[in-house]
Coordinates of C-alpha atoms in Angstrom, one line a residue:
E1 CA 147.7 -34.1 61.0
M2 CA 145.9 -37.2 59.8
T3 CA 147.3 -39.1 56.9
K4 CA 145.1 -40.9 54.5
T5 CA 146.0 -44.6 54.2
A6 CA 145.8 -46.4 50.9
P7 CA 143.0 -48.9 50.7
L8 CA 144.1 -52.5 51.2
P9 CA 143.7 -54.6 48.0
R10 CA 140.5 -56.8 48.1
P11 CA 140.9 -60.4 47.2
A12 CA 139.3 -61.0 43.7
A13 CA 139.2 -63.6 41.0
T14 CA 138.9 -63.3 37.2
L15 CA 138.2 -66.0 34.6
I16 CA 139.5 -65.7 31.1
L17 CA 137.2 -67.9 28.9
V18 CA 138.5 -69.1 25.5
R19 CA 137.0 -71.1 22.6
D20 CA 138.2 -72.4 19.3
A21 CA 136.9 -70.6 16.3
A22 CA 137.6 -70.7 12.5
Q23 CA 140.1 -67.9 12.7
G24 CA 141.8 -69.2 15.9
I25 CA 141.3 -68.8 19.6
E26 CA 138.6 -66.3 20.7
V27 CA 138.4 -64.7 24.2
L28 CA 135.2 -63.6 25.9
L29 CA 134.9 -60.0 27.0
L30 CA 132.1 -58.3 28.9
Q31 CA 131.4 -54.6 28.7
R32 CA 130.9 -52.9 32.1
Q33 CA 128.1 -50.3 32.3
V34 CA 129.4 -46.8 31.7
N35 CA 128.6 -45.5 35.2
A36 CA 130.2 -48.5 37.0
A37 CA 132.3 -47.5 40.1
F38 CA 135.2 -49.5 38.7
G39 CA 136.2 -49.7 35.0
G40 CA 133.0 -48.0 33.7
G41 CA 132.5 -48.8 30.0
A42 CA 135.6 -51.0 29.8
Y43 CA 135.7 -54.4 28.3
V44 CA 136.7 -56.9 30.9
F45 CA 136.9 -60.6 31.7
P46 CA 134.2 -62.0 34.1
G47 CA 135.3 -61.6 37.7
G48 CA 135.0 -59.8 40.9
A49 CA 135.7 -59.8 44.6
V50 CA 136.0 -62.9 46.6
D51 CA 132.9 -63.1 49.0
P52 CA 133.0 -64.6 52.5
A53 CA 130.4 -67.2 51.1
D54 CA 133.1 -68.4 48.7
Q55 CA 134.9 -69.9 51.7
D56 CA 131.8 -72.0 52.6
E57 CA 133.0 -75.4 53.9
Y58 CA 130.3 -77.2 51.9
L59 CA 131.5 -75.6 48.7
A60 CA 135.1 -76.8 49.5
T61 CA 133.7 -80.4 49.3
R62 CA 132.1 -79.7 45.9
C63 CA 135.3 -78.7 44.1
V64 CA 136.6 -81.2 41.5
G65 CA 140.3 -81.9 41.7
M66 CA 141.2 -79.0 44.0
T67 CA 141.5 -78.6 47.7
D68 CA 142.1 -75.5 49.8
S69 CA 145.5 -76.7 50.9
A70 CA 146.6 -77.3 47.3
A71 CA 145.1 -74.0 46.1
S72 CA 146.7 -72.1 49.0
R73 CA 150.1 -73.7 48.4
L74 CA 149.9 -72.6 44.8
F75 CA 149.3 -69.0 45.9
N76 CA 151.7 -69.1 48.9
L77 CA 148.9 -68.5 51.3
E78 CA 148.3 -70.2 54.7
R79 CA 144.7 -70.9 53.8
G80 CA 141.8 -69.6 51.7
G81 CA 143.2 -70.2 48.3
L82 CA 140.3 -72.3 47.1
A83 CA 137.9 -69.3 47.6
Y84 CA 139.6 -67.7 44.5
W85 CA 138.7 -70.7 42.3
I86 CA 135.1 -70.7 43.7
A87 CA 134.8 -66.9 43.2
A88 CA 136.0 -67.2 39.6
I89 CA 133.3 -69.8 38.8
R90 CA 130.6 -67.9 40.7
E91 CA 131.4 -64.5 39.1
C92 CA 131.5 -66.1 35.6
F93 CA 128.0 -67.5 36.1
E94 CA 126.6 -64.3 37.6
E95 CA 128.1 -61.9 35.1
A96 CA 128.4 -64.0 31.9
G97 CA 125.8 -66.8 32.4
L98 CA 128.4 -69.5 31.8
L99 CA 128.5 -72.2 34.5
L100 CA 131.6 -74.3 35.1
A101 CA 129.8 -76.8 37.3
C102 CA 129.1 -80.5 36.6
D103 CA 126.1 -82.7 37.5
E104 CA 126.4 -86.1 39.1
N105 CA 127.5 -87.6 35.7
N106 CA 130.3 -85.1 35.5
V107 CA 128.6 -83.2 32.6
L108 CA 128.4 -79.4 32.3
P109 CA 124.7 -78.3 32.0
A110 CA 123.5 -77.6 28.4
L111 CA 122.2 -74.1 29.0
E112 CA 121.3 -73.8 25.3
D113 CA 118.6 -76.4 25.9
A114 CA 115.4 -74.3 26.5
G115 CA 114.2 -76.0 29.7
T116 CA 117.7 -76.3 31.3
G117 CA 118.5 -72.7 30.2
K118 CA 115.3 -71.4 31.8
R119 CA 116.0 -73.2 35.1
Y120 CA 119.6 -71.9 35.3
A121 CA 118.6 -68.4 34.3
E122 CA 116.3 -68.4 37.4
L123 CA 119.2 -69.7 39.6
R124 CA 121.5 -67.0 38.2
R125 CA 118.9 -64.3 38.9
K126 CA 118.7 -65.6 42.5
L127 CA 122.5 -65.6 42.9
N128 CA 122.6 -62.0 41.5
T129 CA 119.9 -60.7 43.9
G130 CA 121.3 -62.6 46.9
E131 CA 118.2 -64.8 47.3
M132 CA 120.4 -67.8 47.0
A133 CA 124.0 -68.6 47.7
L134 CA 126.2 -70.7 45.5
A135 CA 126.5 -73.4 48.2
E136 CA 122.7 -73.7 48.3
M137 CA 122.5 -74.0 44.5
C138 CA 125.2 -76.7 44.5
R139 CA 123.4 -78.6 47.3
T140 CA 119.9 -78.4 45.8
H141 CA 121.0 -79.3 42.3
K142 CA 123.7 -81.7 43.2
L143 CA 126.4 -79.7 41.3
R144 CA 130.2 -79.9 41.7
L145 CA 132.3 -76.9 40.7
A146 CA 134.5 -77.8 37.8
T147 CA 137.7 -76.3 39.4
D148 CA 139.6 -79.0 37.5
R149 CA 138.8 -77.2 34.2
L150 CA 140.4 -73.9 35.4
A151 CA 144.1 -73.3 35.0
Y152 CA 145.8 -70.7 37.2
F153 CA 147.2 -68.0 34.9
N154 CA 148.5 -64.9 36.8
H155 CA 148.4 -62.7 39.8
W156 CA 147.9 -58.9 39.7
I157 CA 147.5 -56.3 42.4
T158 CA 146.0 -52.9 41.6
G159 CA 148.7 -50.3 42.2
P160 CA 148.6 -47.8 45.1
G161 CA 146.9 -44.5 44.6
R162 CA 143.7 -46.0 43.2
P163 CA 140.4 -45.5 45.0
R164 CA 139.7 -49.3 44.7
R165 CA 142.4 -51.9 44.8
F166 CA 142.2 -55.6 44.1
D167 CA 144.5 -58.6 44.7
T168 CA 143.4 -60.6 41.7
R169 CA 144.1 -64.2 40.7
F170 CA 143.5 -64.8 37.0
F171 CA 142.3 -68.2 35.7
I172 CA 141.8 -69.5 32.2
A173 CA 139.3 -72.1 31.0
V174 CA 137.7 -73.4 27.8
A175 CA 134.2 -72.0 27.6
P176 CA 131.5 -74.7 28.1
A177 CA 130.4 -75.9 24.6
A178 CA 126.6 -76.1 25.1
Q179 CA 126.4 -72.7 26.8
S180 CA 126.2 -69.2 25.3
P181 CA 127.4 -66.1 27.2
S182 CA 124.8 -63.5 28.2
H183 CA 125.6 -60.3 30.0
D184 CA 123.7 -59.7 33.3
D185 CA 122.2 -56.3 32.3
G186 CA 123.4 -55.1 35.7
E187 CA 127.2 -54.8 36.0
T188 CA 127.6 -55.7 32.3
V189 CA 125.8 -54.4 29.3
S190 CA 127.2 -56.5 26.4
N191 CA 129.5 -59.4 25.6
V192 CA 131.7 -60.2 22.6
W193 CA 134.0 -62.9 21.5

């Protein structure tokens, strides 16, 4: 008799974005579409599975203040820890439209500026459709991932017995000041502070 084996947890990364507000600290939540395969209708932090492209060697050279060996040590992994940081930044941009990446002057893009916002909205669309990879975006636009602005927060593994399991690293960061969140109208249908 065949026994059904539990699915192995997939590496994933989640980014908790916070900002100061009059009444205190606010946290960004995205609402997943109701018919989503995982967490339909739920309010979630931006995040998702670590993709093979998140381990791109070029991207590793574009991370500010973090190396794979340091990230892996933090997570008690032999290697591959930096991919979690990269995935958190990529997923945040894809799902929430907030980009934690700096230009050559170490400045986060002002996406609220109409021209800049339009350019980055097109880059986000290309990332979401697979027309462009994050490494290509960083190379073409001379961006460095602001991994120095993320703090490692927690580690959570989906319990056995679930149809989908994730081995998730949670990060926390202050939301970029000159950027406003926008849901992707694909995986997410609304956002709220």
